[in-house]
Amino acid sequence: MPLYKTQSLKIYNSLSGEKETFTPINEGNVGMYVCGPTVYSNVHLGNVRTFMSFDVIFRYLLHLDYKVRYVRNITDVGHIVDDVDEGEDKIAKKARLEQLEPMEVVQRYTVDFHNILSAFNFLPPSIEPTATGHIIEQIEIIKTIIDKGIGYVANGSVYFDVVKFNETNNYGILSGRNIEDMLANTRDLDGQSDKRNPQDFALWKKAEPQHIMRWPSPWSDGFPGWHLECTAMSTKYLGNHFDIHGGGMDLKFPHHECEIAQNEACTGHTPVNYWMHANMLTLNGKKMAKSTGNNILPGEILTGDNQFLSKAFSASVTRFFMMQAHYRSILDFSDEAIIAAEKGYKRLMEAMESLKGISAGVDSSIDVAAWKQLCYDAMNDDFNTPILIAQLFEGVRFINLLKDGKETLNTVDLKLFTTTMQAFVFDVLGLEEEKNNGNTDKLEGVVNMLIGMRKQARDNKDFAMSDLIRDQLIALGIQLKDGKEGTTFSIQ
């Protein structure tokens, strides 16, 4: 029996503002679309957090034995700098500044995006379509919207008539905005725009002579509006009605609101059952921004080449840090916070290593089945990774008790406990054990040599020397633990 039949998953739906029991459209199958990056610069750490949230969601759905089609796009057309319908698009601007072809910019930063996500142990999506690869589909959607009377052509550009759409639908249903209020709070266009209403958005923009990225269409040589690409790609690969659509909180309005309007204009029904939005990442209590210098790139965490952190941190430590906050919560990144996360991560990995050496007993003194369900309960509650991690550290406590002989597990329960810990630590959270290198092996050898010298000093009743060795190791962050089987150590 697949796991999803035994677990009741609840997802916070941004559309309803409530947690709802997840019921896929087709039993056993999940269609999920997540808005991907616009590849005009190195991927932002905040974006990595968003994609990591959906990576964990993808992993858990797979763990529950769902067959998942996960679509995450690449925006390689470029959208307007201020995310409205005027100005220079981001990719074209980067190409002009760096004197490159736009597709050179796209290639450079798509490779960077893939390299970073691979370093942080992301699973690749099922399909990763590009906006430029779906121009034909976008043009066909525009034709349909025009035929329905909700799109109009003006001087070679095509706009979506929000006011006309709102006569029979609800523009603002996702963000909770009221169109009358939006119109009242928008300055008059003063004849400077081809739009009928200030809230109308571009489906197709006529390209100015200097605009490099352009395609032929029935209306002009131009390029599609930003919102249109996701409608085209999500419906092509997931159908006109699918399960989950995700992205960052900043995309809720206008991007996702416009997606809903486009879909409903074409099909007459809502496109998505569950809208999910991940919250932002701050740095030292402030919004991350290149313009203010309060910014750190994901790769700079791994190398330590930055002004904010005292040293380099591994991808798994960074991943563990991000999992300690719920995906809908704001998370503040700081040196102190990631140092604390590193200590917790190392405790967890040391426990996982110790688990390999634990032998089964005759009886079980721990209720493994109850603890296992608590792990599932955490993830079933809108993918609550902080609560899951708390349960995994309860598992760490069990491991230490088992190792000290204070608790026992029979063969069946030990296997259940081990497979559950491994599944949630490695498969669901996507953590990895840090690879040992030659320097680590040498360190272990030196520490074991000092442990031997300390034992000899104690045997010779030279307790001053024994204590000196212990205290100096503690000062270096190496904690000794004396037990029945000898002395072991851990690095704090």
Coordinates of C-alpha atoms in Angstrom, one line a residue:
M1 CA 0.0 0.0 0.0
P2 CA 1.4 3.4 -0.9
L3 CA 2.3 5.6 2.0
Y4 CA 0.0 8.5 1.0
K5 CA -3.0 6.2 1.8
T6 CA -1.9 6.0 5.4
Q7 CA -1.0 9.7 5.9
S8 CA -3.3 12.8 5.8
L9 CA -1.3 15.7 4.4
K10 CA -2.5 19.2 5.0
I11 CA -1.3 22.2 2.8
Y12 CA -1.7 25.9 3.6
N13 CA -3.5 27.2 0.5
S14 CA -2.8 30.9 -0.2
L15 CA -6.1 31.0 -2.1
S16 CA -8.3 30.2 0.9
G17 CA -5.9 31.3 3.6
E18 CA -6.4 28.0 5.4
K19 CA -4.7 24.6 5.8
E20 CA -6.6 22.1 3.6
T21 CA -6.4 18.3 3.3
F22 CA -4.4 17.5 0.2
T23 CA -6.4 15.5 -2.4
P24 CA -4.8 15.3 -5.8
I25 CA -6.9 15.6 -8.9
N26 CA -5.8 12.1 -10.0
E27 CA -5.2 9.7 -7.2
G28 CA -1.5 8.8 -6.7
N29 CA -0.3 11.6 -9.1
V30 CA 0.7 15.1 -8.3
G31 CA 1.2 18.0 -10.8
M32 CA 3.4 20.8 -9.3
Y33 CA 4.6 24.0 -11.0
V34 CA 7.1 26.4 -9.4
C35 CA 8.2 29.7 -10.9
G36 CA 11.9 29.4 -11.7
P37 CA 14.6 32.1 -12.0
T38 CA 15.0 34.9 -14.5
V39 CA 18.6 34.1 -15.5
Y40 CA 20.2 37.5 -15.8
S41 CA 22.5 37.3 -12.7
N42 CA 23.8 34.8 -10.1
V43 CA 21.0 33.1 -8.2
H44 CA 20.0 35.0 -5.1
L45 CA 20.3 33.3 -1.7
G46 CA 16.6 34.2 -1.0
N47 CA 15.7 32.4 -4.3
V48 CA 17.7 29.4 -3.2
R49 CA 15.6 29.3 0.0
T50 CA 12.4 29.3 -2.0
F51 CA 13.6 26.6 -4.4
M52 CA 14.9 24.6 -1.4
S53 CA 11.4 24.7 0.3
F54 CA 9.8 23.2 -2.8
D55 CA 12.7 20.7 -3.2
V56 CA 11.7 19.4 0.3
I57 CA 8.0 19.4 -0.7
F58 CA 8.9 17.5 -3.8
R59 CA 11.0 15.0 -1.8
Y60 CA 8.2 14.4 0.7
L61 CA 5.6 13.9 -1.9
L62 CA 7.9 11.3 -3.5
H63 CA 8.5 9.7 -0.1
L64 CA 4.7 9.3 0.3
D65 CA 4.8 7.3 -2.9
Y66 CA 3.1 9.9 -5.1
K67 CA 4.2 10.0 -8.8
V68 CA 5.1 13.7 -9.1
R69 CA 5.5 15.7 -12.3
Y70 CA 7.5 18.7 -11.0
V71 CA 7.8 21.6 -13.5
R72 CA 10.1 24.5 -12.8
N73 CA 10.7 27.0 -15.6
I74 CA 13.6 29.1 -16.7
T75 CA 12.7 32.7 -17.7
D76 CA 15.2 33.4 -20.5
V77 CA 13.1 36.0 -22.3
G78 CA 13.6 38.7 -19.7
H79 CA 10.9 40.8 -18.2
I80 CA 10.8 44.5 -17.6
V81 CA 13.2 45.8 -14.9
D82 CA 10.4 47.1 -12.6
D83 CA 8.1 44.2 -13.3
V84 CA 5.5 46.5 -15.0
D85 CA 5.2 47.1 -18.7
E86 CA 7.7 49.9 -19.3
G87 CA 11.4 50.1 -19.4
E88 CA 14.3 47.8 -20.4
D89 CA 14.1 44.0 -19.7
K90 CA 16.6 42.5 -17.3
I91 CA 18.4 40.2 -19.7
A92 CA 18.7 42.8 -22.4
K93 CA 20.1 45.3 -19.9
K94 CA 22.7 42.8 -18.7
A95 CA 23.7 42.0 -22.2
R96 CA 24.1 45.7 -23.0
L97 CA 26.2 46.3 -19.9
E98 CA 28.5 43.3 -20.4
Q99 CA 28.5 43.6 -24.2
L100 CA 27.2 40.1 -24.7
E101 CA 24.5 38.4 -26.8
P102 CA 21.4 38.0 -24.6
M103 CA 21.6 34.2 -24.9
E104 CA 25.2 34.3 -23.6
V105 CA 23.8 36.0 -20.5
V106 CA 21.1 33.3 -20.3
Q107 CA 23.6 30.5 -20.7
R108 CA 26.1 31.8 -18.1
Y109 CA 23.5 32.3 -15.4
T110 CA 21.5 29.1 -16.2
V111 CA 24.7 27.2 -15.7
D112 CA 25.4 29.0 -12.4
F113 CA 21.8 28.3 -11.3
H114 CA 22.2 24.5 -11.9
N115 CA 25.7 24.4 -10.3
I116 CA 24.4 26.1 -7.1
L117 CA 21.3 23.9 -6.8
S118 CA 23.4 20.8 -7.5
A119 CA 25.9 21.9 -4.7
F120 CA 23.0 22.2 -2.3
N121 CA 21.7 18.7 -3.2
F122 CA 18.5 19.6 -5.0
L123 CA 16.6 17.0 -6.9
P124 CA 16.2 18.1 -10.5
P125 CA 12.6 18.9 -11.6
S126 CA 10.8 16.5 -13.9
I127 CA 10.7 19.1 -16.7
E128 CA 12.5 22.4 -16.9
P129 CA 11.0 24.4 -19.8
T130 CA 12.3 27.7 -21.1
A131 CA 10.2 30.8 -22.0
T132 CA 11.9 31.1 -25.3
G133 CA 11.0 27.5 -26.2
H134 CA 7.3 28.3 -25.8
I135 CA 6.7 31.5 -27.8
I136 CA 4.3 29.7 -30.1
E137 CA 2.2 28.5 -27.1
Q138 CA 2.1 32.0 -25.7
I139 CA 0.9 33.5 -28.9
E140 CA -1.9 30.9 -29.1
I141 CA -3.0 31.8 -25.6
I142 CA -3.1 35.5 -26.5
K143 CA -5.3 34.7 -29.6
T144 CA -7.7 32.9 -27.3
I145 CA -7.9 35.8 -24.8
I146 CA -8.5 38.2 -27.7
D147 CA -11.2 36.0 -29.1
K148 CA -12.9 35.9 -25.7
G149 CA -13.0 39.7 -25.7
I150 CA -10.7 40.1 -22.7
G151 CA -7.5 41.0 -24.7
Y152 CA -7.1 44.1 -27.0
V153 CA -4.5 45.3 -29.4
A154 CA -3.0 48.7 -29.2
N155 CA -0.2 50.0 -31.5
G156 CA 1.2 46.4 -32.0
S157 CA 1.0 45.5 -28.3
V158 CA -1.7 43.3 -26.7
Y159 CA -3.1 44.0 -23.2
F160 CA -5.3 42.0 -20.8
D161 CA -8.5 44.0 -20.0
V162 CA -8.6 43.6 -16.2
V163 CA -11.9 45.6 -15.8
K164 CA -13.6 43.5 -18.5
F165 CA -12.4 40.3 -16.9
N166 CA -13.6 41.4 -13.5
E167 CA -17.2 41.8 -14.8
T168 CA -17.6 38.0 -14.6
N169 CA -14.6 36.9 -12.5
N170 CA -12.6 38.1 -9.5
Y171 CA -9.3 39.8 -10.2
G172 CA -7.6 39.9 -6.8
I173 CA -8.9 36.6 -5.5
L174 CA -5.4 35.4 -4.6
S175 CA -3.9 38.6 -3.1
G176 CA -7.2 39.8 -1.5
R177 CA -7.1 43.1 -3.4
N178 CA -10.2 44.9 -4.6
I179 CA -10.1 46.2 -8.1
E180 CA -12.1 49.3 -7.3
D181 CA -9.5 50.2 -4.6
M182 CA -6.6 49.5 -7.0
L183 CA -8.1 51.7 -9.7
A184 CA -8.8 54.5 -7.2
N185 CA -5.2 54.4 -5.9
T186 CA -3.6 54.4 -9.3
R187 CA -2.6 57.7 -10.9
D188 CA -4.2 58.7 -14.2
L189 CA -2.5 57.5 -17.3
D190 CA -2.7 61.0 -18.9
G191 CA -2.7 59.5 -22.4
Q192 CA 0.9 58.3 -22.1
S193 CA 0.0 54.6 -22.3
D194 CA -1.9 52.4 -24.8
K195 CA -3.7 50.7 -21.8
R196 CA -7.4 51.2 -21.3
N197 CA -7.0 50.9 -17.6
P198 CA -4.0 51.3 -15.2
Q199 CA -4.3 47.7 -14.0
D200 CA -4.3 46.1 -17.4
F201 CA -1.1 44.1 -18.1
A202 CA 0.8 43.3 -21.2
L203 CA 0.3 40.0 -23.0
W204 CA 2.6 41.0 -25.9
K205 CA 4.8 44.0 -26.2
K206 CA 5.8 45.6 -29.5
A207 CA 9.6 45.7 -29.6
E208 CA 11.3 49.1 -30.0
P209 CA 14.0 49.2 -32.7
Q210 CA 16.8 48.8 -30.1
H211 CA 15.2 45.8 -28.4
I212 CA 17.3 42.7 -29.3
M213 CA 15.1 39.8 -28.1
R214 CA 12.1 39.8 -30.5
W215 CA 9.8 37.3 -32.2
P216 CA 7.2 37.7 -35.0
S217 CA 3.6 37.6 -34.1
P218 CA 0.2 38.5 -35.7
W219 CA 0.5 41.9 -33.9
S220 CA 4.1 43.0 -34.2
D221 CA 7.7 41.9 -33.9
G222 CA 7.9 41.8 -30.1
F223 CA 8.1 39.7 -27.0
P224 CA 5.6 38.1 -24.6
G225 CA 4.5 39.6 -21.2
W226 CA 6.2 38.3 -18.1
H227 CA 3.0 36.6 -16.7
L228 CA 2.2 34.7 -19.9
E229 CA 5.1 32.3 -19.9
C230 CA 4.1 30.5 -16.7
T231 CA 0.5 30.1 -17.9
A232 CA 1.8 28.6 -21.2
M233 CA 4.3 26.2 -19.7
S234 CA 2.2 25.1 -16.6
T235 CA -0.8 24.2 -18.7
K236 CA 1.2 22.5 -21.5
Y237 CA 2.8 20.1 -19.1
L238 CA 0.3 19.8 -16.3
G239 CA -3.0 20.5 -18.1
N240 CA -5.5 23.3 -17.6
H241 CA -6.3 22.2 -14.1
F242 CA -3.5 20.9 -11.8
D243 CA -2.7 20.4 -8.2
I244 CA 0.0 22.8 -6.8
H245 CA 1.5 26.1 -8.0
G246 CA 4.3 27.5 -5.9
G247 CA 6.7 30.4 -5.8
G248 CA 8.1 33.2 -3.6
M249 CA 5.7 35.4 -1.5
D250 CA 6.7 38.3 -3.7
L251 CA 5.1 36.6 -6.8
K252 CA 1.6 36.5 -5.3
F253 CA 0.8 39.9 -6.8
P254 CA 0.9 40.7 -9.6
H255 CA 2.4 37.6 -11.2
H256 CA 0.3 34.8 -9.8
E257 CA -2.8 37.0 -9.8
C258 CA -2.3 37.6 -13.5
E259 CA -1.7 33.9 -14.1
I260 CA -5.1 33.0 -12.6
A261 CA -6.8 35.7 -14.7
Q262 CA -5.2 34.4 -17.9
N263 CA -6.1 30.8 -17.2
E264 CA -9.7 31.6 -16.3
A265 CA -10.1 33.8 -19.3
C266 CA -9.0 30.9 -21.5
T267 CA -10.7 28.0 -19.8
G268 CA -13.5 29.4 -17.7
H269 CA -12.3 27.7 -14.5
T270 CA -9.6 28.1 -11.9
P271 CA -6.3 26.5 -12.9
V272 CA -4.8 25.4 -9.6
N273 CA -6.2 23.7 -6.5
Y274 CA -3.4 24.7 -4.0
W275 CA -1.3 27.9 -4.2
M276 CA 1.8 27.8 -2.1
H277 CA 4.1 30.7 -1.2
A278 CA 7.5 30.6 0.5
N279 CA 8.6 33.6 2.6
M280 CA 11.6 35.8 2.4
L281 CA 15.2 35.5 3.8
T282 CA 16.8 38.4 5.5
L283 CA 20.4 39.0 6.3
N284 CA 21.4 40.3 9.8
G285 CA 17.8 41.5 10.3
K286 CA 17.6 43.5 7.1
K287 CA 16.3 42.9 3.6
M288 CA 19.0 41.4 1.3
A289 CA 19.7 43.8 -1.6
K290 CA 22.7 44.3 -3.9
S291 CA 22.1 48.0 -3.9
T292 CA 22.8 48.4 -0.2
G293 CA 25.6 45.8 0.0
N294 CA 23.5 43.7 2.4
N295 CA 23.8 40.7 0.2
I296 CA 25.6 37.3 0.1
L297 CA 25.7 34.8 -2.7
P298 CA 25.1 31.1 -2.1
G299 CA 28.6 30.2 -3.4
E300 CA 30.2 32.7 -1.0
I301 CA 28.8 30.8 1.9
L302 CA 30.7 27.7 0.7
T303 CA 34.0 29.5 0.1
G304 CA 33.8 31.8 3.1
D305 CA 34.7 34.7 0.7
N306 CA 32.3 37.3 2.2
Q307 CA 32.2 40.0 4.8
F308 CA 29.3 38.6 6.9
L309 CA 30.5 35.1 8.0
S310 CA 33.5 34.1 10.2
K311 CA 34.3 31.1 8.1
A312 CA 33.0 28.9 5.3
F313 CA 30.0 26.6 5.8
S314 CA 29.1 23.5 3.9
A315 CA 26.0 23.1 1.7
S316 CA 24.5 20.6 4.1
V317 CA 24.9 22.9 7.1
T318 CA 23.3 25.8 5.1
R319 CA 20.5 23.5 4.1
F320 CA 20.0 22.3 7.7
F321 CA 19.9 26.0 8.8
M322 CA 17.2 26.8 6.3
M323 CA 15.1 23.8 7.3
Q324 CA 15.0 25.0 10.9
A325 CA 12.4 27.6 9.9
H326 CA 9.0 26.9 8.3
Y327 CA 8.8 27.7 4.7
R328 CA 6.1 30.3 5.3
S329 CA 8.1 32.1 8.0
I330 CA 10.7 34.9 7.5
L331 CA 14.2 33.5 8.2
D332 CA 17.1 35.7 9.2
F333 CA 20.6 34.6 8.1
S334 CA 23.5 35.5 10.3
D335 CA 26.9 34.2 11.4
E336 CA 25.6 33.4 14.9
A337 CA 22.6 31.5 13.5
I338 CA 24.5 29.3 11.0
I339 CA 27.2 28.6 13.6
A340 CA 24.5 27.3 15.9
A341 CA 23.0 25.3 13.0
E342 CA 26.4 23.8 12.3
K343 CA 26.6 22.4 15.9
G344 CA 23.2 20.9 15.5
Y345 CA 24.0 19.4 12.1
K346 CA 27.2 17.8 13.5
R347 CA 25.3 16.3 16.5
L348 CA 22.8 14.8 14.0
M349 CA 25.5 13.4 11.7
E350 CA 27.4 11.9 14.7
A351 CA 24.3 10.2 15.9
M352 CA 23.6 8.8 12.4
E353 CA 27.1 7.4 12.4
S354 CA 26.7 5.9 15.9
L355 CA 23.4 4.3 14.8
K356 CA 25.4 2.1 12.4
G357 CA 27.1 0.4 15.3
I358 CA 24.1 -0.2 17.6
S359 CA 23.1 -3.9 18.0
A360 CA 19.6 -5.2 18.6
G361 CA 18.4 -6.4 21.9
V362 CA 15.8 -8.9 22.9
D363 CA 13.1 -6.4 23.9
S364 CA 12.2 -2.8 22.9
S365 CA 11.9 -0.1 25.6
I366 CA 11.1 2.7 23.1
D367 CA 7.8 3.1 21.2
V368 CA 9.4 3.5 17.8
A369 CA 6.0 3.4 15.9
A370 CA 4.6 6.3 18.0
W371 CA 7.8 8.4 17.4
K372 CA 7.8 7.6 13.7
Q373 CA 4.2 8.9 13.4
L374 CA 5.2 12.1 15.1
C375 CA 7.8 12.6 12.3
Y376 CA 5.0 12.1 9.7
D377 CA 2.7 14.3 11.7
A378 CA 5.2 17.2 11.4
M379 CA 5.5 16.9 7.7
N380 CA 1.8 16.3 7.2
D381 CA 1.2 19.7 8.9
D382 CA 2.1 21.8 5.9
F383 CA 5.6 20.4 5.6
N384 CA 6.7 21.6 9.1
T385 CA 10.4 21.0 8.9
P386 CA 11.3 22.7 12.3
I387 CA 9.0 20.2 14.1
L388 CA 10.4 17.3 12.1
I389 CA 13.9 18.3 13.2
A390 CA 12.8 18.4 16.8
Q391 CA 11.5 14.9 16.4
L392 CA 14.8 13.8 14.8
F393 CA 16.7 15.2 17.8
E394 CA 14.4 13.1 19.9
G395 CA 15.8 10.3 17.8
V396 CA 19.3 11.4 18.5
R397 CA 18.5 11.2 22.2
F398 CA 17.3 7.6 21.7
I399 CA 20.5 6.8 19.9
N400 CA 22.6 8.0 22.8
L401 CA 20.5 6.0 25.3
L402 CA 20.8 2.9 23.1
K403 CA 24.6 3.4 22.8
D404 CA 24.9 3.7 26.6
G405 CA 22.8 0.6 27.1
K406 CA 20.0 2.5 28.9
E407 CA 17.4 1.6 26.3
T408 CA 17.1 -1.4 23.9
L409 CA 15.3 -2.1 20.6
N410 CA 14.6 -5.6 19.2
T411 CA 15.6 -6.4 15.7
V412 CA 12.3 -5.3 14.1
D413 CA 12.2 -2.0 15.9
L414 CA 15.8 -1.2 15.4
K415 CA 15.4 -1.7 11.6
L416 CA 12.2 0.5 11.7
F417 CA 14.0 3.2 13.7
T418 CA 17.1 3.2 11.4
T419 CA 15.1 3.3 8.2
T420 CA 12.9 6.1 9.5
M421 CA 15.9 8.2 10.6
Q422 CA 17.7 7.7 7.3
A423 CA 14.5 8.5 5.3
F424 CA 13.8 11.8 7.0
V425 CA 17.4 13.0 7.4
F426 CA 18.7 12.1 3.9
D427 CA 15.7 11.5 1.6
V428 CA 13.2 14.1 2.8
L429 CA 15.4 16.9 4.2
G430 CA 18.1 16.2 1.6
L431 CA 21.0 16.4 4.0
E432 CA 24.3 14.7 3.2
E433 CA 27.1 13.4 5.4
E434 CA 30.2 15.6 5.0
K435 CA 32.9 13.7 3.2
N436 CA 35.9 12.9 5.3
N437 CA 39.2 14.0 3.7
G438 CA 42.8 13.3 4.5
N439 CA 43.1 16.1 7.0
T440 CA 40.1 14.8 8.9
D441 CA 41.7 11.3 9.1
K442 CA 44.9 12.9 10.3
L443 CA 43.0 14.9 13.0
E444 CA 41.3 11.7 14.2
G445 CA 44.7 10.0 14.4
V446 CA 46.2 12.8 16.4
V447 CA 43.2 12.9 18.8
N448 CA 43.3 9.2 19.3
M449 CA 47.0 9.4 20.0
L450 CA 46.3 12.0 22.7
I451 CA 43.5 9.9 24.1
G452 CA 46.0 7.1 24.4
M453 CA 48.5 9.3 26.2
R454 CA 45.8 10.5 28.6
K455 CA 44.9 6.9 29.4
Q456 CA 48.5 6.1 30.1
A457 CA 48.8 9.1 32.4
R458 CA 45.7 8.1 34.3
D459 CA 47.0 4.5 34.6
N460 CA 50.2 6.0 36.0
K461 CA 48.0 8.1 38.4
D462 CA 49.4 11.3 36.7
F463 CA 46.0 13.0 36.9
A464 CA 47.5 16.5 36.3
M465 CA 48.7 15.4 32.9
S466 CA 45.5 13.6 32.2
D467 CA 43.4 16.7 33.0
L468 CA 45.8 19.0 31.0
I469 CA 45.3 16.9 27.8
R470 CA 41.5 16.9 28.3
D471 CA 41.3 20.6 29.0
Q472 CA 43.5 21.5 26.0
L473 CA 41.3 19.4 23.7
I474 CA 38.2 21.0 25.1
A475 CA 39.8 24.4 24.4
L476 CA 40.2 23.3 20.7
G477 CA 36.5 22.3 20.5
I478 CA 37.1 18.6 21.0
Q479 CA 34.9 17.0 23.7
L480 CA 36.0 13.7 25.2
K481 CA 33.5 11.1 26.6
D482 CA 34.6 8.3 28.8
G483 CA 32.5 5.1 28.6
K484 CA 32.6 1.4 29.3
E485 CA 34.1 0.7 25.9
G486 CA 36.7 3.4 26.2
T487 CA 37.0 7.1 25.4
T488 CA 35.4 8.6 22.3
F489 CA 35.5 12.2 21.1
S490 CA 33.3 14.7 19.2
I491 CA 34.1 18.0 17.6
Q492 CA 31.9 20.8 18.9

